[in-house]
XYZ file of C-alpha atoms in Angstrom:
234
model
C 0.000 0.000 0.000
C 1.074 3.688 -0.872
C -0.522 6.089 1.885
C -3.842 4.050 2.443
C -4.393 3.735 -1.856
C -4.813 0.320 -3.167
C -2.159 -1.278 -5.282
C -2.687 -2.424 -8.978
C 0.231 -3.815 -11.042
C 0.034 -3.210 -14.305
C 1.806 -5.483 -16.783
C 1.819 -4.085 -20.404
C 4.414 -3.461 -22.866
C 2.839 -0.163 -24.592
C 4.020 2.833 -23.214
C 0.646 4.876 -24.028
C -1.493 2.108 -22.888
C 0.595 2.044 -19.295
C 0.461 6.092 -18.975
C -3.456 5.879 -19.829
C -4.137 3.340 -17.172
C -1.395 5.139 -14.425
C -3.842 7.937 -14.656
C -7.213 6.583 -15.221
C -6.392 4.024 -12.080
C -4.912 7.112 -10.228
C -7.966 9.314 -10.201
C -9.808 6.681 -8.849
C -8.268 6.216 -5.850
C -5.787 3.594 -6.689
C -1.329 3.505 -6.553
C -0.042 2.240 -9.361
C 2.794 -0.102 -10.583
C 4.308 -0.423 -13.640
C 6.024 -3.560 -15.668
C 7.078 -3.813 -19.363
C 7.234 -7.128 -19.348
C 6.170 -10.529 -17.945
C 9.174 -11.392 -16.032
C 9.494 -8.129 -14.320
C 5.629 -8.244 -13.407
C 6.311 -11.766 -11.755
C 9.109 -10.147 -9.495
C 6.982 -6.938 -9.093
C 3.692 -9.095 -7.474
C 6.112 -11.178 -5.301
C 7.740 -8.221 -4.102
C 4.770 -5.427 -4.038
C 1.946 -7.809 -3.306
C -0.312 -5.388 -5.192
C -4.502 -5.816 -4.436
C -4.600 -6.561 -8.024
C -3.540 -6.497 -11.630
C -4.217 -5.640 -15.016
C -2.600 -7.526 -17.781
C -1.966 -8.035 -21.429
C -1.609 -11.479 -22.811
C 0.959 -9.668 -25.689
C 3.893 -9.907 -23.623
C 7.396 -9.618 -25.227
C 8.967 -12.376 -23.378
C 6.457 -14.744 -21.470
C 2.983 -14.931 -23.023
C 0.414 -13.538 -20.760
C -1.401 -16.681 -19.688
C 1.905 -18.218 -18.676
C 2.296 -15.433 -16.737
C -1.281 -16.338 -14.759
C -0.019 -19.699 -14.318
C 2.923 -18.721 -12.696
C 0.982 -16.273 -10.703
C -1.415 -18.986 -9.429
C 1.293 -21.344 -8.008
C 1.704 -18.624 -4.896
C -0.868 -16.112 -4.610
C -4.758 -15.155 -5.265
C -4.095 -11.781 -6.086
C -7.500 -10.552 -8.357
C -5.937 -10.503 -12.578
C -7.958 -8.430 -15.155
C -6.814 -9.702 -18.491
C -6.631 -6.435 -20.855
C -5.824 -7.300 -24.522
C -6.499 -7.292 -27.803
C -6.791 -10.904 -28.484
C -10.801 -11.180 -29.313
C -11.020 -15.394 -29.750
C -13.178 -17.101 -27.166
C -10.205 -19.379 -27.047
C -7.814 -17.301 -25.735
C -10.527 -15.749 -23.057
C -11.077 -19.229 -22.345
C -7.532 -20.199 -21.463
C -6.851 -17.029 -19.455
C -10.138 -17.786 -17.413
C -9.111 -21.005 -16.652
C -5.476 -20.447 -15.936
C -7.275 -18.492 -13.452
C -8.096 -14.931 -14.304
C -10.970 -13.436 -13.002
C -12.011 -11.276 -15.729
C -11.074 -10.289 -19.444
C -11.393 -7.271 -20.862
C -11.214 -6.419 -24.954
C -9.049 -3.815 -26.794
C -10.013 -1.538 -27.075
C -11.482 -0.941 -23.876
C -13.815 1.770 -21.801
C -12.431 2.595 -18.760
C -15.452 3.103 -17.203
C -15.947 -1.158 -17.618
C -12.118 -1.650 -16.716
C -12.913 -0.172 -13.434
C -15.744 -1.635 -12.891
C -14.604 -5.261 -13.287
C -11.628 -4.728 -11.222
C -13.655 -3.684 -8.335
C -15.761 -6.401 -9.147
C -12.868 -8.643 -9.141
C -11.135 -7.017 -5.709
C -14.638 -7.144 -4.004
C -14.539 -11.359 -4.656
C -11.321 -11.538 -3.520
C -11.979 -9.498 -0.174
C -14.804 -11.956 0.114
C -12.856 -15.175 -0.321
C -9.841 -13.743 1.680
C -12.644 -13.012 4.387
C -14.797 -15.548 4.631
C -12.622 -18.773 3.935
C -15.212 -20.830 5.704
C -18.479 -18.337 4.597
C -21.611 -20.539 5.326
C -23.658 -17.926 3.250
C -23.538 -15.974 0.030
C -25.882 -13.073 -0.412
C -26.567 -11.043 -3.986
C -29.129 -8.816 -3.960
C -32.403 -10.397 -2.900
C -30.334 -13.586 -3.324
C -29.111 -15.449 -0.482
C -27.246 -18.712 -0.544
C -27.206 -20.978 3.146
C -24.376 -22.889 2.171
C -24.381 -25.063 5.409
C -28.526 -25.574 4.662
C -28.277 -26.423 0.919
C -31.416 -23.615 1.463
C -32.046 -20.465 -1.308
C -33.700 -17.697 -0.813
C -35.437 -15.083 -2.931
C -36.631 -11.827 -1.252
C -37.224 -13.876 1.477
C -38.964 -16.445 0.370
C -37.121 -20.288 -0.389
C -37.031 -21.498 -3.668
C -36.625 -25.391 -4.475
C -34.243 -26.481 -6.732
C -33.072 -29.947 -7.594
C -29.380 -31.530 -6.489
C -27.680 -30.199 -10.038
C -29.012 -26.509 -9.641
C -28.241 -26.448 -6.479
C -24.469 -27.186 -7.127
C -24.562 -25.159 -10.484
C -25.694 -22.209 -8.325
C -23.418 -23.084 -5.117
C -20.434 -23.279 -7.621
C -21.150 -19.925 -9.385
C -22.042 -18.361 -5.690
C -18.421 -19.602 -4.088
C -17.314 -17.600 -7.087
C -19.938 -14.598 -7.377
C -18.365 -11.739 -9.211
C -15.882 -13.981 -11.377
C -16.381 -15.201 -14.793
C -16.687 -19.297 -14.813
C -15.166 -20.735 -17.740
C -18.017 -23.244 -19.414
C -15.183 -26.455 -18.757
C -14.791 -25.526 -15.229
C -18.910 -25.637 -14.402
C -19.127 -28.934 -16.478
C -16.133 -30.979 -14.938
C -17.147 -29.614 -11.118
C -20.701 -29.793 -11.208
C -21.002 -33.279 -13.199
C -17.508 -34.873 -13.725
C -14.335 -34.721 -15.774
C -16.587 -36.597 -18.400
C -18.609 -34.127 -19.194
C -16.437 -31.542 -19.633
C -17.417 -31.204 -23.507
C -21.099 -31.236 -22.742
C -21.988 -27.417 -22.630
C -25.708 -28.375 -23.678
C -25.992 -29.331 -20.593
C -25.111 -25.938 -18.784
C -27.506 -24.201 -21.256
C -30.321 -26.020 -19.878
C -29.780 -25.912 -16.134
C -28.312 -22.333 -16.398
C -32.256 -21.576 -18.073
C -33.973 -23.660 -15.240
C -32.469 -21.753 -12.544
C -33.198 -17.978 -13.952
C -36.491 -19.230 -13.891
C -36.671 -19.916 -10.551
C -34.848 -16.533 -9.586
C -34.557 -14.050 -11.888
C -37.492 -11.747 -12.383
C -37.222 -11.677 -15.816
C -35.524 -14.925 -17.254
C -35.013 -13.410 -20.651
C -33.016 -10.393 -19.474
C -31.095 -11.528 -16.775
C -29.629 -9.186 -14.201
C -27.938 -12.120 -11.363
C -26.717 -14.840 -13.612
C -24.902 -13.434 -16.367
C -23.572 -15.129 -19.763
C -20.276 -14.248 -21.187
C -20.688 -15.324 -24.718
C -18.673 -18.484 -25.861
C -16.971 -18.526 -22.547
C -19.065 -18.886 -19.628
C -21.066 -17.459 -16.887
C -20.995 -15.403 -13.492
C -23.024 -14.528 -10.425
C -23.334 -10.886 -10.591
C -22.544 -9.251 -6.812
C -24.292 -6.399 -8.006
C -28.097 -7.287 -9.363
C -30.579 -6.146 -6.837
């Protein structure tokens, strides 16, 4: 920490794109670090322990998702992929190298920001709440320890397989949830190619809890990639 401000490492090799996030970041409260490259970023987070990063996958020397590997063997820190790479593939294998979020070139600031607070606020909540027994969003609220759900109060029933789709997505709320990762931990490494499968249970439960199951505000699709349990739909 720099007098009380948050930390965010930045890793990216542009100059412009650095100097545009140093201030962006700055006038919103943050302290910022700067690393050209992917090797200096990795010595940067061990030694700075910043509350989170932003970083391209264009490195010159390691490629980015490498670089979230590497990141993963020591330390949760929350990673905000920025870069121009637009395949669902290469979302796909920074999400499950374990990013929390990816965001496109070019970018709004307004929606950088707001997934890295997004991203911060789910790690304060796993940092704080190792052993949480409950997971509220909005009029949302998971019992863990009760296998109960409520909705503005009132329980809702869902079968065994909703109940861990939701559970998985709520131990997770705020972070993108690669397709692969919901298939192989809610039914099995053998299903891991199934995504029909998500597509129907995902509908069946924003029918029990969304009020409007064709625009839905708590369980959100990221196109070709996967889903999330949005912390902030009311």
């Amino acid at each position: 920490m720099t007098s009380g401000r948050p930390v965010v490492l930045v890793i990216e090799d542009e100059p412009p794109i650095r100097k545009f996030l140093r201030a962006s970041l700055e006038a919103q409260g943050f302290s910022v670090e700067e690393a050209e490259s992917g090797e200096r970023g990795l010595a940067m987070a061990a030694n700075r322990r910043p509350e989170a990063i932003v970083l391209d996958l264009g490195l010159p020397d390691v490629d980015g998702v490498e670089v979230i590997v590497r990141l993963r063997e020591w330390s949760r820190v929350p990673i905000v992929v920025l870069s121009a790479r637009t395949q669902e593939g290469d979302k796909i294998r920074a999400l499950d190298a374990g990013a929390d979020d990816y965001v496109v070139k070019p970018f709004g600031v307004g929606e950088l920001l707001a997934r890295l607070r997004v991203a911060m606020r789910h790690a304060a909540i796993v940092d704080g709440t190792s052993a949480a027994t409950s997971i509220e969003a909005g009029n949302l609220k998971i019992d863990l320890t009760a296998r109960r759900v409520m909705v503005s109060g009132k329980e809702v029933h869902l079968t065994p397989t909703e109940y861990r789709l939701l559970a998985e997505l709520a131990k997770h709320s705020g972070k993108v949830l690669t397709q692969r990762h919901l298939l192989k931990e809610v039914w099995g490494p053998g299903y891991a190619d199934r995504p029909h499968y998500l597509r129907i249970y995902m509908a069946n439960l924003r029918a029990k809890l969304e009020a409007d199951p064709a625009r839905p505000q708590r369980l959100q699709t990221e196109t070709g990639v996967g889903y999330r349990l949005s912390l902030d739909a009311n």
